[in-house]
Amino acid sequence: MRFLEEQQNISAIQAGEEKSALIVEVDGSMIFTREESWKEVKLGRIFKHSLENKTDISADNQSVTGSSEYVSHLGGHLQFKEKMDKLLQPHKGRKSKLAFINDGAIWIENWVNTKYPQAVHNL
């Protein structure tokens, strides 16, 4: 009986995951540093988004997003990708949709195509 209850709980969780998407935003910006002149700082954000037709609205009529996780890195994209992969690791087994929103940089496109081929790309 306990096994059946556990299976039902797992099925309910998976059904909930299928009604949500994991959104990954990645972008970079150049900043001037005193020590090394111009360097690119990169920022990544992940959050869940419901695919159901209901929308949560706050008191000032702004759409509400749940909690987000962030990664930032000052420097090269190789180290940044490692940080993002670590942040995404706990979500690897999810059955939800995966969408990347980015500016179309070549390194981002290559990374997403290689590591997350099932993901949807949005510019």
JSON list of C-alpha atoms in Angstrom, two decimals:
[
{"chain": "A", "resi": 1, "resn": "MET", "atom": "CA", "xyz": [0.00, 0.00, 0.00]},
{"chain": "A", "resi": 2, "resn": "ARG", "atom": "CA", "xyz": [2.82, 2.40, 0.88]},
{"chain": "A", "resi": 3, "resn": "PHE", "atom": "CA", "xyz": [4.50, 1.78, -2.48]},
{"chain": "A", "resi": 4, "resn": "LEU", "atom": "CA", "xyz": [1.28, 2.70, -4.30]},
{"chain": "A", "resi": 5, "resn": "GLU", "atom": "CA", "xyz": [0.99, 5.95, -2.30]},
{"chain": "A", "resi": 6, "resn": "GLU", "atom": "CA", "xyz": [4.59, 6.86, -3.12]},
{"chain": "A", "resi": 7, "resn": "GLN", "atom": "CA", "xyz": [3.98, 6.18, -6.81]},
{"chain": "A", "resi": 8, "resn": "GLN", "atom": "CA", "xyz": [0.90, 8.42, -6.74]},
{"chain": "A", "resi": 9, "resn": "ASN", "atom": "CA", "xyz": [2.90, 11.20, -5.07]},
{"chain": "A", "resi": 10, "resn": "ILE", "atom": "CA", "xyz": [5.64, 10.91, -7.69]},
{"chain": "A", "resi": 11, "resn": "SER", "atom": "CA", "xyz": [3.04, 11.02, -10.48]},
{"chain": "A", "resi": 12, "resn": "ALA", "atom": "CA", "xyz": [1.44, 14.14, -8.96]},
{"chain": "A", "resi": 13, "resn": "ILE", "atom": "CA", "xyz": [4.83, 15.88, -8.75]},
{"chain": "A", "resi": 14, "resn": "GLN", "atom": "CA", "xyz": [5.66, 14.97, -12.35]},
{"chain": "A", "resi": 15, "resn": "ALA", "atom": "CA", "xyz": [2.23, 16.19, -13.52]},
{"chain": "A", "resi": 16, "resn": "GLY", "atom": "CA", "xyz": [2.90, 19.50, -11.75]},
{"chain": "A", "resi": 17, "resn": "GLU", "atom": "CA", "xyz": [6.29, 19.78, -13.44]},
{"chain": "A", "resi": 18, "resn": "GLU", "atom": "CA", "xyz": [4.71, 19.31, -16.85]},
{"chain": "A", "resi": 19, "resn": "LYS", "atom": "CA", "xyz": [2.53, 22.37, -16.16]},
{"chain": "A", "resi": 20, "resn": "SER", "atom": "CA", "xyz": [5.56, 24.57, -15.58]},
{"chain": "A", "resi": 21, "resn": "ALA", "atom": "CA", "xyz": [8.61, 25.71, -17.48]},
{"chain": "A", "resi": 22, "resn": "LEU", "atom": "CA", "xyz": [12.09, 26.38, -16.21]},
{"chain": "A", "resi": 23, "resn": "ILE", "atom": "CA", "xyz": [13.22, 29.73, -17.60]},
{"chain": "A", "resi": 24, "resn": "VAL", "atom": "CA", "xyz": [16.95, 30.47, -17.87]},
{"chain": "A", "resi": 25, "resn": "GLU", "atom": "CA", "xyz": [18.08, 34.02, -18.64]},
{"chain": "A", "resi": 26, "resn": "VAL", "atom": "CA", "xyz": [21.71, 34.72, -19.58]},
{"chain": "A", "resi": 27, "resn": "ASP", "atom": "CA", "xyz": [23.34, 38.01, -20.57]},
{"chain": "A", "resi": 28, "resn": "GLY", "atom": "CA", "xyz": [26.57, 39.91, -20.29]},
{"chain": "A", "resi": 29, "resn": "SER", "atom": "CA", "xyz": [27.60, 43.53, -20.15]},
{"chain": "A", "resi": 30, "resn": "MET", "atom": "CA", "xyz": [30.92, 45.32, -20.42]},
{"chain": "A", "resi": 31, "resn": "ILE", "atom": "CA", "xyz": [32.11, 47.24, -17.36]},
{"chain": "A", "resi": 32, "resn": "PHE", "atom": "CA", "xyz": [35.20, 49.36, -16.89]},
{"chain": "A", "resi": 33, "resn": "THR", "atom": "CA", "xyz": [37.53, 48.14, -14.15]},
{"chain": "A", "resi": 34, "resn": "ARG", "atom": "CA", "xyz": [40.38, 50.25, -12.82]},
{"chain": "A", "resi": 35, "resn": "GLU", "atom": "CA", "xyz": [42.82, 47.36, -12.78]},
{"chain": "A", "resi": 36, "resn": "GLU", "atom": "CA", "xyz": [42.13, 45.64, -16.11]},
{"chain": "A", "resi": 37, "resn": "SER", "atom": "CA", "xyz": [40.24, 48.18, -18.24]},
{"chain": "A", "resi": 38, "resn": "TRP", "atom": "CA", "xyz": [37.07, 46.71, -19.85]},
{"chain": "A", "resi": 39, "resn": "LYS", "atom": "CA", "xyz": [35.80, 43.28, -18.81]},
{"chain": "A", "resi": 40, "resn": "GLU", "atom": "CA", "xyz": [32.54, 41.45, -19.36]},
{"chain": "A", "resi": 41, "resn": "VAL", "atom": "CA", "xyz": [30.37, 40.64, -16.38]},
{"chain": "A", "resi": 42, "resn": "LYS", "atom": "CA", "xyz": [27.84, 37.86, -16.97]},
{"chain": "A", "resi": 43, "resn": "LEU", "atom": "CA", "xyz": [24.59, 37.20, -15.13]},
{"chain": "A", "resi": 44, "resn": "GLY", "atom": "CA", "xyz": [22.39, 34.12, -15.16]},
{"chain": "A", "resi": 45, "resn": "ARG", "atom": "CA", "xyz": [18.94, 33.69, -13.65]},
{"chain": "A", "resi": 46, "resn": "ILE", "atom": "CA", "xyz": [16.65, 30.67, -13.40]},
{"chain": "A", "resi": 47, "resn": "PHE", "atom": "CA", "xyz": [13.04, 30.54, -12.26]},
{"chain": "A", "resi": 48, "resn": "LYS", "atom": "CA", "xyz": [9.90, 28.47, -12.74]},
{"chain": "A", "resi": 49, "resn": "HIS", "atom": "CA", "xyz": [6.98, 29.77, -14.75]},
{"chain": "A", "resi": 50, "resn": "SER", "atom": "CA", "xyz": [3.48, 28.25, -14.66]},
{"chain": "A", "resi": 51, "resn": "LEU", "atom": "CA", "xyz": [2.07, 27.16, -18.03]},
{"chain": "A", "resi": 52, "resn": "GLU", "atom": "CA", "xyz": [-1.49, 27.21, -16.72]},
{"chain": "A", "resi": 53, "resn": "ASN", "atom": "CA", "xyz": [-3.89, 29.98, -17.78]},
{"chain": "A", "resi": 54, "resn": "LYS", "atom": "CA", "xyz": [-4.00, 31.67, -14.39]},
{"chain": "A", "resi": 55, "resn": "THR", "atom": "CA", "xyz": [-1.85, 34.72, -13.65]},
{"chain": "A", "resi": 56, "resn": "ASP", "atom": "CA", "xyz": [-1.00, 36.05, -10.21]},
{"chain": "A", "resi": 57, "resn": "ILE", "atom": "CA", "xyz": [-1.45, 39.81, -10.04]},
{"chain": "A", "resi": 58, "resn": "SER", "atom": "CA", "xyz": [-0.10, 41.98, -7.26]},
{"chain": "A", "resi": 59, "resn": "ALA", "atom": "CA", "xyz": [-1.86, 45.04, -5.82]},
{"chain": "A", "resi": 60, "resn": "ASP", "atom": "CA", "xyz": [-0.27, 47.36, -8.39]},
{"chain": "A", "resi": 61, "resn": "ASN", "atom": "CA", "xyz": [-1.31, 45.14, -11.35]},
{"chain": "A", "resi": 62, "resn": "GLN", "atom": "CA", "xyz": [2.22, 43.83, -11.94]},
{"chain": "A", "resi": 63, "resn": "SER", "atom": "CA", "xyz": [2.75, 40.19, -12.77]},
{"chain": "A", "resi": 64, "resn": "VAL", "atom": "CA", "xyz": [4.35, 38.24, -9.92]},
{"chain": "A", "resi": 65, "resn": "THR", "atom": "CA", "xyz": [7.22, 35.80, -10.47]},
{"chain": "A", "resi": 66, "resn": "GLY", "atom": "CA", "xyz": [8.26, 33.26, -7.87]},
{"chain": "A", "resi": 67, "resn": "SER", "atom": "CA", "xyz": [11.74, 32.96, -6.44]},
{"chain": "A", "resi": 68, "resn": "SER", "atom": "CA", "xyz": [14.79, 33.12, -8.68]},
{"chain": "A", "resi": 69, "resn": "GLU", "atom": "CA", "xyz": [18.33, 31.82, -8.43]},
{"chain": "A", "resi": 70, "resn": "TYR", "atom": "CA", "xyz": [21.22, 33.92, -9.78]},
{"chain": "A", "resi": 71, "resn": "VAL", "atom": "CA", "xyz": [24.83, 33.42, -10.85]},
{"chain": "A", "resi": 72, "resn": "SER", "atom": "CA", "xyz": [27.25, 36.19, -11.73]},
{"chain": "A", "resi": 73, "resn": "HIS", "atom": "CA", "xyz": [30.80, 36.10, -13.03]},
{"chain": "A", "resi": 74, "resn": "LEU", "atom": "CA", "xyz": [33.37, 38.73, -13.96]},
{"chain": "A", "resi": 75, "resn": "GLY", "atom": "CA", "xyz": [35.53, 37.24, -16.68]},
{"chain": "A", "resi": 76, "resn": "GLY", "atom": "CA", "xyz": [35.43, 34.49, -19.28]},
{"chain": "A", "resi": 77, "resn": "HIS", "atom": "CA", "xyz": [32.45, 32.47, -20.40]},
{"chain": "A", "resi": 78, "resn": "LEU", "atom": "CA", "xyz": [33.99, 29.06, -19.63]},
{"chain": "A", "resi": 79, "resn": "GLN", "atom": "CA", "xyz": [33.91, 29.64, -15.87]},
{"chain": "A", "resi": 80, "resn": "PHE", "atom": "CA", "xyz": [30.45, 31.21, -16.12]},
{"chain": "A", "resi": 81, "resn": "LYS", "atom": "CA", "xyz": [29.07, 28.17, -17.98]},
{"chain": "A", "resi": 82, "resn": "GLU", "atom": "CA", "xyz": [30.43, 25.90, -15.24]},
{"chain": "A", "resi": 83, "resn": "LYS", "atom": "CA", "xyz": [28.61, 27.98, -12.62]},
{"chain": "A", "resi": 84, "resn": "MET", "atom": "CA", "xyz": [25.37, 27.90, -14.62]},
{"chain": "A", "resi": 85, "resn": "ASP", "atom": "CA", "xyz": [25.61, 24.14, -15.16]},
{"chain": "A", "resi": 86, "resn": "LYS", "atom": "CA", "xyz": [26.01, 23.69, -11.40]},
{"chain": "A", "resi": 87, "resn": "LEU", "atom": "CA", "xyz": [22.95, 25.88, -10.78]},
{"chain": "A", "resi": 88, "resn": "LEU", "atom": "CA", "xyz": [20.92, 23.89, -13.33]},
{"chain": "A", "resi": 89, "resn": "GLN", "atom": "CA", "xyz": [22.08, 20.45, -12.09]},
{"chain": "A", "resi": 90, "resn": "PRO", "atom": "CA", "xyz": [19.25, 19.97, -9.53]},
{"chain": "A", "resi": 91, "resn": "HIS", "atom": "CA", "xyz": [16.69, 20.57, -12.31]},
{"chain": "A", "resi": 92, "resn": "LYS", "atom": "CA", "xyz": [18.22, 18.06, -14.75]},
{"chain": "A", "resi": 93, "resn": "GLY", "atom": "CA", "xyz": [15.66, 15.30, -14.13]},
{"chain": "A", "resi": 94, "resn": "ARG", "atom": "CA", "xyz": [12.62, 17.57, -14.33]},
{"chain": "A", "resi": 95, "resn": "LYS", "atom": "CA", "xyz": [10.04, 16.88, -17.00]},
{"chain": "A", "resi": 96, "resn": "SER", "atom": "CA", "xyz": [9.14, 20.55, -17.39]},
{"chain": "A", "resi": 97, "resn": "LYS", "atom": "CA", "xyz": [9.91, 22.57, -20.47]},
{"chain": "A", "resi": 98, "resn": "LEU", "atom": "CA", "xyz": [13.25, 24.38, -20.53]},
{"chain": "A", "resi": 99, "resn": "ALA", "atom": "CA", "xyz": [13.59, 27.81, -22.17]},
{"chain": "A", "resi": 100, "resn": "PHE", "atom": "CA", "xyz": [16.67, 30.01, -22.52]},
{"chain": "A", "resi": 101, "resn": "ILE", "atom": "CA", "xyz": [16.31, 33.75, -23.00]},
{"chain": "A", "resi": 102, "resn": "ASN", "atom": "CA", "xyz": [19.49, 35.47, -24.16]},
{"chain": "A", "resi": 103, "resn": "ASP", "atom": "CA", "xyz": [20.98, 38.00, -26.59]},
{"chain": "A", "resi": 104, "resn": "GLY", "atom": "CA", "xyz": [22.09, 35.44, -29.18]},
{"chain": "A", "resi": 105, "resn": "ALA", "atom": "CA", "xyz": [25.81, 35.47, -28.37]},
{"chain": "A", "resi": 106, "resn": "ILE", "atom": "CA", "xyz": [27.59, 32.61, -30.15]},
{"chain": "A", "resi": 107, "resn": "TRP", "atom": "CA", "xyz": [29.05, 31.14, -26.95]},
{"chain": "A", "resi": 108, "resn": "ILE", "atom": "CA", "xyz": [25.57, 30.98, -25.38]},
{"chain": "A", "resi": 109, "resn": "GLU", "atom": "CA", "xyz": [24.02, 29.37, -28.45]},
{"chain": "A", "resi": 110, "resn": "ASN", "atom": "CA", "xyz": [26.80, 26.75, -28.66]},
{"chain": "A", "resi": 111, "resn": "TRP", "atom": "CA", "xyz": [26.58, 26.01, -24.93]},
{"chain": "A", "resi": 112, "resn": "VAL", "atom": "CA", "xyz": [22.80, 25.59, -24.96]},
{"chain": "A", "resi": 113, "resn": "ASN", "atom": "CA", "xyz": [22.83, 23.46, -28.14]},
{"chain": "A", "resi": 114, "resn": "THR", "atom": "CA", "xyz": [25.49, 21.18, -26.65]},
{"chain": "A", "resi": 115, "resn": "LYS", "atom": "CA", "xyz": [24.35, 20.85, -23.02]},
{"chain": "A", "resi": 116, "resn": "TYR", "atom": "CA", "xyz": [20.58, 21.43, -23.31]},
{"chain": "A", "resi": 117, "resn": "PRO", "atom": "CA", "xyz": [19.49, 20.35, -26.82]},
{"chain": "A", "resi": 118, "resn": "GLN", "atom": "CA", "xyz": [15.84, 19.98, -25.74]},
{"chain": "A", "resi": 119, "resn": "ALA", "atom": "CA", "xyz": [15.66, 23.64, -24.70]},
{"chain": "A", "resi": 120, "resn": "VAL", "atom": "CA", "xyz": [13.74, 26.35, -26.53]},
{"chain": "A", "resi": 121, "resn": "HIS", "atom": "CA", "xyz": [15.80, 29.43, -27.52]},
{"chain": "A", "resi": 122, "resn": "ASN", "atom": "CA", "xyz": [14.32, 32.92, -27.21]},
{"chain": "A", "resi": 123, "resn": "LEU", "atom": "CA", "xyz": [16.10, 36.11, -28.23]}
]
